mmCIF file of C-alpha atoms in Angstrom:
data_model
loop_
_atom_site.group_PDB
_atom_site.id
_atom_site.type_symbol
_atom_site.label_atom_id
_atom_site.label_comp_id
_atom_site.label_asym_id
_atom_site.label_seq_id
_atom_site.Cartn_x
_atom_site.Cartn_y
_atom_site.Cartn_z
ATOM 1 C CA MET K 241 23.184 -8.716 9.578
ATOM 2 C CA LEU K 242 24.471 -11.281 7.089
ATOM 3 C CA GLN K 243 25.845 -10.184 3.732
ATOM 4 C CA LYS K 244 24.394 -11.975 0.735
ATOM 5 C CA ASN K 245 27.693 -12.672 -1.075
ATOM 6 C CA ARG K 246 30.133 -12.931 1.806
ATOM 7 C CA ARG K 247 30.527 -15.010 4.933
ATOM 8 C CA ASN K 248 33.003 -15.272 7.784
ATOM 9 C CA ILE K 249 34.091 -18.739 8.791
ATOM 10 C CA LEU K 250 35.569 -20.017 12.037
ATOM 11 C CA PHE K 251 38.224 -22.718 12.418
ATOM 12 C CA PHE K 252 37.620 -25.496 14.935
ATOM 13 C CA ASP K 253 38.959 -28.835 16.055
ATOM 14 C CA LEU K 254 36.139 -31.366 16.245
ATOM 15 C CA VAL K 255 37.074 -33.417 19.305
ATOM 16 C CA MET K 256 35.853 -37.026 19.377
ATOM 17 C CA ALA K 257 37.109 -37.902 22.853
ATOM 18 C CA PRO K 258 36.091 -41.432 23.862
ATOM 19 C CA HIS K 259 33.579 -41.998 26.646
ATOM 20 C CA PRO K 260 34.364 -43.649 29.007
ATOM 21 C CA SER K 261 37.881 -42.273 28.909
ATOM 22 C CA ASP K 262 39.494 -45.724 28.813
ATOM 23 C CA ALA K 263 37.557 -46.703 25.685
ATOM 24 C CA PRO K 264 39.237 -46.706 22.263
ATOM 25 C CA ALA K 265 38.404 -43.688 20.122
ATOM 26 C CA ILE K 266 35.656 -44.134 17.530
ATOM 27 C CA GLU K 267 36.704 -42.724 14.173
ATOM 28 C CA LEU K 268 34.511 -39.973 12.787
ATOM 29 C CA GLY K 269 34.407 -41.737 9.408
ATOM 30 C CA THR K 270 32.831 -44.761 11.088
ATOM 31 C CA LEU K 271 29.827 -42.741 12.295
ATOM 32 C CA ILE K 272 29.297 -40.523 9.248
ATOM 33 C CA PRO K 273 27.401 -43.154 7.136
ATOM 34 C CA PHE K 274 24.929 -43.666 9.999
ATOM 35 C CA LEU K 275 24.518 -39.907 10.399
ATOM 36 C CA GLN K 276 23.953 -39.633 6.640
ATOM 37 C CA LYS K 277 21.115 -42.175 6.870
ATOM 38 C CA ARG K 278 19.490 -40.237 9.702
ATOM 39 C CA CYS K 279 19.816 -37.010 7.727
ATOM 40 C CA ASP K 280 18.326 -38.537 4.561
ATOM 41 C CA ALA K 281 15.435 -40.003 6.569
ATOM 42 C CA GLY K 282 14.696 -36.668 8.260
ATOM 43 C CA GLU K 283 15.556 -38.131 11.666
ATOM 44 C CA ALA K 284 18.518 -35.877 12.503
ATOM 45 C CA VAL K 285 16.345 -33.399 14.414
ATOM 46 C CA GLU K 286 16.319 -32.196 18.009
ATOM 47 C CA VAL K 287 13.987 -29.827 19.867
ATOM 48 C CA ILE K 288 15.893 -27.712 22.386
ATOM 49 C CA ASP K 289 15.508 -24.828 24.836
ATOM 50 C CA ALA K 290 12.124 -25.806 26.303
ATOM 51 C CA GLU K 291 10.701 -26.352 22.808
ATOM 52 C CA ARG K 292 11.469 -22.779 21.781
ATOM 53 C CA ARG K 293 14.049 -23.841 19.183
ATOM 54 C CA ILE K 294 14.626 -26.788 16.885
ATOM 55 C CA ILE K 295 17.882 -27.820 15.205
ATOM 56 C CA ARG K 296 18.215 -30.240 12.322
ATOM 57 C CA LEU K 297 20.860 -31.535 9.999
ATOM 58 C CA SER K 298 19.109 -30.599 6.757
ATOM 59 C CA SER K 299 21.695 -31.843 4.287
ATOM 60 C CA MET K 300 25.099 -33.486 4.162
ATOM 61 C CA LYS K 301 27.356 -35.041 1.552
ATOM 62 C CA SER K 302 30.800 -36.559 1.201
ATOM 63 C CA ILE K 303 33.389 -34.351 -0.525
ATOM 64 C CA LYS K 304 37.107 -34.283 -1.288
ATOM 65 C CA LEU K 305 39.505 -31.585 -0.157
ATOM 66 C CA ALA K 306 42.088 -30.061 -2.495
ATOM 67 C CA GLY K 307 44.652 -32.704 -1.561
ATOM 68 C CA GLY K 308 42.192 -35.541 -2.117
ATOM 69 C CA GLU K 309 41.470 -36.076 1.586
ATOM 70 C CA PRO K 310 37.933 -37.190 2.478
ATOM 71 C CA ALA K 311 35.661 -34.688 4.166
ATOM 72 C CA VAL K 312 31.979 -34.093 4.786
ATOM 73 C CA ALA K 313 29.881 -30.987 4.123
ATOM 74 C CA MET K 314 26.906 -30.309 6.394
ATOM 75 C CA LEU K 315 24.046 -27.832 6.531
ATOM 76 C CA PHE K 316 22.594 -27.212 9.989
ATOM 77 C CA CYS K 317 19.321 -25.301 10.273
ATOM 78 C CA LEU K 318 17.896 -23.661 13.376
ATOM 79 C CA GLY K 319 14.243 -22.754 13.872
ATOM 80 C CA ASP K 320 13.599 -20.199 16.612
ATOM 81 C CA HIS K 321 10.203 -19.151 17.972
ATOM 82 C CA ASP K 322 11.737 -15.973 19.398
ATOM 83 C CA LYS K 323 13.408 -14.738 16.221
ATOM 84 C CA ALA K 324 11.792 -11.548 14.927
ATOM 85 C CA ASP K 325 9.905 -11.514 11.631
ATOM 86 C CA THR K 326 12.039 -10.669 8.615
ATOM 87 C CA GLY K 327 11.461 -7.198 7.174
ATOM 88 C CA VAL K 328 12.678 -5.185 4.190
ATOM 89 C CA THR K 329 12.692 -1.485 3.389
ATOM 90 C CA HIS K 330 12.285 0.164 -0.009
ATOM 91 C CA PHE K 331 15.595 1.751 -1.024
ATOM 92 C CA LYS K 332 14.014 4.926 -2.470
ATOM 93 C CA THR K 333 10.771 5.464 -0.555
ATOM 94 C CA GLY K 334 11.666 3.963 2.812
ATOM 95 C CA ALA K 335 8.488 1.889 2.851
ATOM 96 C CA VAL K 336 8.720 -1.150 5.118
ATOM 97 C CA ARG K 337 7.324 -4.608 4.416
ATOM 98 C CA VAL K 338 7.358 -7.375 7.013
ATOM 99 C CA PHE K 339 7.077 -11.034 6.048
ATOM 100 C CA GLU K 340 4.663 -12.438 8.606
ATOM 101 C CA LYS K 341 5.104 -16.088 9.471
ATOM 102 C CA GLU K 342 2.350 -18.592 8.763
ATOM 103 C CA GLU K 343 1.181 -21.298 11.172
ATOM 104 C CA ASP K 344 4.048 -23.431 12.549
ATOM 105 C CA GLU K 345 6.636 -21.253 10.801
ATOM 106 C CA VAL K 346 9.434 -19.786 12.909
ATOM 107 C CA GLY K 347 12.438 -17.619 12.223
ATOM 108 C CA GLY K 348 15.447 -19.520 10.949
ATOM 109 C CA LEU K 349 19.212 -19.501 10.492
ATOM 110 C CA SER K 350 21.574 -21.953 8.853
ATOM 111 C CA VAL K 351 25.247 -22.838 9.208
ATOM 112 C CA HIS K 352 27.414 -24.580 6.622
ATOM 113 C CA ALA K 353 30.202 -26.795 7.936
ATOM 114 C CA VAL K 354 33.082 -28.715 6.382
ATOM 115 C CA ILE K 355 34.843 -31.359 8.483
ATOM 116 C CA ARG K 356 37.926 -33.317 7.500
ATOM 117 C CA LEU K 357 37.501 -37.056 8.091
ATOM 118 C CA THR K 358 41.211 -37.716 8.631
ATOM 119 C CA PRO K 359 42.371 -37.044 12.215
ATOM 120 C CA THR K 360 45.205 -34.579 12.763
ATOM 121 C CA LYS K 361 47.487 -37.418 13.862
ATOM 122 C CA GLU K 362 47.469 -41.197 13.553
ATOM 123 C CA LYS K 363 44.970 -42.828 15.915
ATOM 124 C CA GLY K 364 43.975 -39.377 17.144
ATOM 125 C CA HIS K 365 40.517 -37.960 17.734
ATOM 126 C CA LEU K 366 40.878 -34.327 16.571
ATOM 127 C CA TYR K 367 39.443 -33.389 13.178
ATOM 128 C CA ARG K 368 39.894 -30.009 11.508
ATOM 129 C CA ALA K 369 36.627 -28.197 10.754
ATOM 130 C CA VAL K 370 35.371 -24.850 9.484
ATOM 131 C CA LEU K 371 31.922 -23.432 10.250
ATOM 132 C CA GLU K 372 30.030 -20.384 9.095
ATOM 133 C CA ASP K 373 30.134 -17.661 11.725
ATOM 134 C CA ILE K 374 26.429 -16.898 12.245
ATOM 135 C CA THR K 375 25.294 -14.706 15.146
ATOM 136 C CA GLY K 376 22.524 -16.503 17.016
ATOM 137 C CA PHE K 377 23.578 -19.953 15.845
ATOM 138 C CA GLY K 378 26.975 -20.665 17.330
ATOM 139 C CA ARG K 379 29.026 -23.724 18.097
ATOM 140 C CA THR K 380 27.270 -24.687 21.361
ATOM 141 C CA PRO K 381 23.967 -25.968 19.869
ATOM 142 C CA ILE K 382 25.826 -27.685 17.015
ATOM 143 C CA GLN K 383 28.228 -29.337 19.461
ATOM 144 C CA SER K 384 25.333 -30.564 21.634
ATOM 145 C CA PHE K 385 23.418 -31.746 18.580
ATOM 146 C CA LEU K 386 26.309 -33.824 17.214
ATOM 147 C CA ARG K 387 26.988 -35.281 20.644
ATOM 148 C CA SER K 388 23.332 -36.313 20.923
ATOM 149 C CA GLN K 389 23.160 -37.751 17.395
ATOM 150 C CA PHE K 390 26.326 -39.791 17.845
ATOM 151 C CA LYS K 391 25.011 -41.134 21.169
ATOM 152 C CA ILE K 392 21.839 -42.330 19.437
ATOM 153 C CA ILE K 393 23.900 -43.958 16.688
ATOM 154 C CA CYS K 394 26.296 -45.652 19.107
ATOM 155 C CA ASP K 395 23.402 -46.960 21.209
ATOM 156 C CA ASP K 396 21.535 -48.240 18.136
ATOM 157 C CA GLN K 397 24.651 -49.900 16.717
ATOM 158 C CA GLU K 398 25.658 -51.229 20.150
ATOM 159 C CA PHE K 399 29.171 -49.792 20.158
ATOM 160 C CA THR K 400 30.992 -51.430 23.069
ATOM 161 C CA PHE K 401 34.495 -52.270 24.256
ATOM 162 C CA PRO K 402 35.777 -54.976 26.633
ATOM 163 C CA ARG K 403 37.046 -53.747 29.982
ATOM 164 C CA ASP K 404 39.404 -56.039 31.867
ATOM 165 C CA ASP K 405 38.016 -59.041 29.990
ATOM 166 C CA LYS K 406 34.660 -58.475 31.636
ATOM 167 C CA ARG K 407 31.274 -57.698 30.124
ATOM 168 C CA PRO K 408 31.184 -55.228 27.196
ATOM 169 C CA VAL K 409 30.840 -51.559 28.153
ATOM 170 C CA LYS K 410 28.925 -49.068 26.038
ATOM 171 C CA THR K 411 30.997 -46.335 24.421
ATOM 172 C CA ARG K 412 30.435 -43.164 22.409
ATOM 173 C CA PRO K 413 32.336 -39.970 21.567
ATOM 174 C CA MET K 414 32.042 -36.869 23.739
ATOM 175 C CA VAL K 415 31.924 -34.336 20.921
ATOM 176 C CA GLU K 416 33.381 -30.891 21.454
ATOM 177 C CA LEU K 417 33.994 -28.060 19.009
ATOM 178 C CA ALA K 418 37.190 -26.477 20.289
ATOM 179 C CA GLY K 419 38.333 -23.218 18.755
ATOM 180 C CA HIS K 420 41.365 -23.846 16.592
ATOM 181 C CA ALA K 421 43.932 -21.554 18.197
ATOM 182 C CA SER K 422 46.425 -21.507 15.362
ATOM 183 C CA ASP K 423 47.109 -17.768 15.368
ATOM 184 C CA LYS K 424 48.507 -15.484 18.027
ATOM 185 C CA LEU K 425 47.525 -11.924 18.729
ATOM 186 C CA LYS K 426 50.955 -10.513 17.967
ATOM 187 C CA ASN K 427 51.105 -12.209 14.552
ATOM 188 C CA SER K 428 47.655 -10.960 13.592
ATOM 189 C CA LEU K 429 48.371 -7.394 14.699
ATOM 190 C CA GLU K 430 51.478 -7.122 12.533
ATOM 191 C CA GLN K 431 49.358 -6.135 9.530
ATOM 192 C CA GLY K 432 46.167 -5.178 11.370
ATOM 193 C CA LYS K 433 44.897 -1.943 12.882
ATOM 194 C CA LEU K 434 44.100 -1.768 16.604
ATOM 195 C CA LEU K 435 40.558 -0.445 17.108
ATOM 196 C CA HIS K 436 39.383 -0.830 20.691
ATOM 197 C CA ILE K 437 40.234 -2.244 24.111
ATOM 198 C CA GLU K 438 37.720 -3.244 26.768
ATOM 199 C CA LEU K 439 38.731 -4.011 30.349
ATOM 200 C CA VAL K 440 36.393 -6.305 32.289
ATOM 201 C CA ASP K 441 36.129 -7.458 35.878
ATOM 202 C CA TYR K 442 33.462 -9.213 37.932
ATOM 203 C CA THR K 443 33.285 -8.038 41.515
ATOM 204 C CA ASP K 444 31.027 -8.028 44.556
ATOM 205 C CA VAL K 445 29.893 -4.477 45.280
ATOM 206 C CA ASP K 446 28.977 -3.290 48.787
ATOM 207 C CA PHE K 447 26.240 -0.678 48.421
ATOM 208 C CA GLY K 448 25.834 -0.354 52.186
ATOM 209 C CA MET K 449 22.218 -1.511 52.129
ATOM 210 C CA ASP K 450 20.383 -4.241 53.999
ATOM 211 C CA GLU K 451 19.323 -5.547 50.581
ATOM 212 C CA ASP K 452 22.905 -6.233 49.504
ATOM 213 C CA LYS K 453 22.302 -9.949 49.969
ATOM 214 C CA PHE K 454 19.836 -9.833 47.062
ATOM 215 C CA LEU K 455 22.331 -8.239 44.660
ATOM 216 C CA LYS K 456 24.499 -10.404 42.410
ATOM 217 C CA THR K 457 28.080 -9.925 41.315
ATOM 218 C CA ALA K 458 28.489 -6.826 39.181
ATOM 219 C CA ARG K 459 30.270 -6.598 35.838
ATOM 220 C CA ARG K 460 32.682 -3.688 35.735
ATOM 221 C CA ALA K 461 33.859 -2.582 32.308
ATOM 222 C CA LEU K 462 36.119 0.164 31.042
ATOM 223 C CA ASN K 463 36.086 0.933 27.313
ATOM 224 C CA VAL K 464 39.243 2.394 25.815
ATOM 225 C CA SER K 465 39.127 3.921 22.343
ATOM 226 C CA VAL K 466 42.266 3.869 20.210
ATOM 227 C CA SER K 467 43.228 6.879 18.120
ATOM 228 C CA LYS K 468 43.406 6.454 14.349
ATOM 229 C CA THR K 469 46.798 8.160 14.477
ATOM 230 C CA LEU K 470 48.425 5.268 16.364
ATOM 231 C CA PRO K 471 51.526 4.392 14.284
ATOM 232 C CA LYS K 472 51.447 1.077 12.475
ATOM 233 C CA GLY K 473 53.163 -1.664 14.424
ATOM 234 C CA GLU K 474 52.639 0.038 17.798
ATOM 235 C CA GLY K 475 49.396 -1.769 18.626
ATOM 236 C CA LEU K 476 50.943 -4.666 20.502
ATOM 237 C CA SER K 477 53.166 -2.383 22.590
ATOM 238 C CA LEU K 478 50.124 -0.322 23.566
ATOM 239 C CA ILE K 479 48.139 -3.459 24.443
ATOM 240 C CA GLU K 480 50.934 -4.660 26.728
ATOM 241 C CA LYS K 481 51.042 -1.332 28.568
ATOM 242 C CA VAL K 482 47.261 -1.320 29.009
ATOM 243 C CA ARG K 483 47.423 -4.942 30.208
ATOM 244 C CA LEU K 484 49.879 -4.037 32.956
ATOM 245 C CA TRP K 485 47.686 -1.110 34.077
ATOM 246 C CA ALA K 486 44.545 -3.278 33.986
ATOM 247 C CA ASN K 487 46.154 -6.028 36.053
ATOM 248 C CA THR K 488 47.324 -3.493 38.654
ATOM 249 C CA ASN K 489 43.862 -1.930 38.874
ATOM 250 C CA GLY K 490 41.888 -5.113 39.342
ATOM 251 C CA TYR K 491 40.721 -5.886 35.804
ATOM 252 C CA ALA K 492 41.186 -9.603 35.219
ATOM 253 C CA THR K 493 40.251 -9.674 31.550
ATOM 254 C CA MET K 494 40.682 -7.443 28.534
ATOM 255 C CA ARG K 495 39.144 -7.827 25.088
ATOM 256 C CA VAL K 496 41.025 -6.448 22.106
ATOM 257 C CA ARG K 497 39.444 -5.573 18.756
ATOM 258 C CA TRP K 498 41.402 -4.971 15.554
ATOM 259 C CA LYS K 499 40.900 -5.135 11.811
ATOM 260 C CA GLU K 500 43.158 -6.772 9.271
ATOM 261 C CA ALA K 501 43.628 -5.157 5.879
ATOM 262 C CA SER K 502 42.428 -8.300 4.080
ATOM 263 C CA SER K 503 39.100 -8.464 5.955
ATOM 264 C CA SER K 504 36.082 -6.172 6.139
ATOM 265 C CA ARG K 505 35.144 -7.474 9.585
ATOM 266 C CA PRO K 506 36.943 -6.662 12.849
ATOM 267 C CA GLN K 507 38.347 -9.504 14.934
ATOM 268 C CA SER K 508 38.613 -9.798 18.692
ATOM 269 C CA ALA K 509 40.588 -11.731 21.273
ATOM 270 C CA LYS K 510 40.139 -12.210 24.994
ATOM 271 C CA VAL K 511 43.323 -11.690 27.012
ATOM 272 C CA ASP K 512 44.029 -12.659 30.611
ATOM 273 C CA THR K 513 45.709 -9.601 32.137
ATOM 274 C CA ALA K 514 47.776 -11.867 34.387
ATOM 275 C CA LYS K 515 49.611 -13.312 31.355
ATOM 276 C CA ALA K 516 53.152 -12.041 31.101
ATOM 277 C CA ASP K 517 52.896 -11.461 27.344
ATOM 278 C CA ALA K 518 49.572 -10.334 25.902
ATOM 279 C CA GLY K 519 50.864 -11.116 22.435
ATOM 280 C CA GLU K 520 50.788 -14.825 23.224
ATOM 281 C CA ALA K 521 47.000 -14.761 23.610
ATOM 282 C CA PHE K 522 45.291 -17.314 21.378
ATOM 283 C CA PHE K 523 41.988 -16.762 19.623
ATOM 284 C CA ILE K 524 39.735 -18.645 17.242
ATOM 285 C CA LYS K 525 41.047 -18.264 13.728
ATOM 286 C CA THR K 526 38.664 -16.639 11.255
ATOM 287 C CA ALA K 527 38.604 -16.059 7.511
ATOM 288 C CA GLU K 528 36.355 -14.243 5.082
ATOM 289 C CA VAL K 529 35.050 -15.909 1.915
ATOM 290 C CA SER K 530 33.058 -14.566 -1.025
ATOM 291 C CA PHE K 531 30.808 -16.225 -3.608
ATOM 292 C CA ALA K 532 28.622 -15.208 -6.559
ATOM 293 C CA THR K 533 25.170 -16.623 -5.816
ATOM 294 C CA PRO K 534 23.477 -14.694 -2.967
ATOM 295 C CA LEU K 535 22.529 -16.614 0.176
ATOM 296 C CA PRO K 536 19.653 -15.853 2.587
ATOM 297 C CA ASP K 537 19.744 -16.140 6.393
ATOM 298 C CA ILE K 538 18.549 -19.741 6.139
ATOM 299 C CA CYS K 539 19.289 -22.069 3.229
ATOM 300 C CA ALA K 540 17.154 -24.954 2.002
ATOM 301 C CA GLU K 541 20.141 -26.714 0.410
ATOM 302 C CA LEU K 542 23.905 -26.767 0.668
ATOM 303 C CA SER K 543 25.594 -23.959 -1.245
ATOM 304 C CA ASP K 544 28.211 -25.607 -3.461
ATOM 305 C CA GLU K 545 29.936 -22.251 -3.956
ATOM 306 C CA LEU K 546 30.288 -21.624 -0.236
ATOM 307 C CA ILE K 547 31.430 -25.194 0.384
ATOM 308 C CA THR K 548 34.083 -24.793 -2.326
ATOM 309 C CA GLU K 549 35.435 -21.667 -0.630
ATOM 310 C CA MET K 550 35.385 -23.312 2.782
ATOM 311 C CA LYS K 551 37.297 -26.298 1.381
ATOM 312 C CA LYS K 552 40.061 -23.923 0.264
ATOM 313 C CA ALA K 553 40.437 -22.689 3.833
ATOM 314 C CA LEU K 554 40.672 -26.196 5.264
ATOM 315 C CA VAL K 555 44.236 -27.005 4.217
#
């Protein structure tokens, strides 16, 4: 459940890899004005998942980061036929009221995003970005949506490049939102508190039945609770010992959960038990931001307050 005055944000690298691979990279700033026109005209919309969901770029605007660098703020909205009706309960009486949807209305979620328009290195195609962390509306649909929108733009504007002095070849960016792995588990655990470890493996199970051929690979999980009395600073040592045991006993993956003192929300990281040092495991960097004006699950307009806080994180 989302909190009205607080959001978690995730750090990504927006990858604009050229397609075909031998084409020159198209700068993000070159495509943004065309995307802005599509947004303003209500054309930045895509129906997905067998017409069960619809995603649109509802609003976007050019902004400046703290250092004066150009960036763009975006508001993505998702409509979902399968999302349950919103309900509220009376604090004192416990009475429940459900807001029933009218014709053609569906449940919705929104995600704010801020993307720097300057690549991380000269003539590169990686752009730093931060997105709201919203359960049910993750990076995959946004990544696919941007890839589709930029393809439409590049086709309409006839973006091409010459190959071996022959006829022009169409080009476009293959957009990917890659988790910005700027932190390591050991650094994060220095001030955090280890909460939980889960060991996971996927294996074929022989049940000794003729019907075994109809059974799929099973997920085997072992949940390990961590005592509150674990001394501070001992979390990483414990994780390493559990990793060694897990690797010996056939668990290929372990997921670690911990909580930093500066955040109200636990974080998690996936660790390959075959890695020699669990502390070197990378994970998507997160941050928590607060603002004064409450926000609902889905926003009709960009929240300037939230964008301001997200800009601070994108340094």
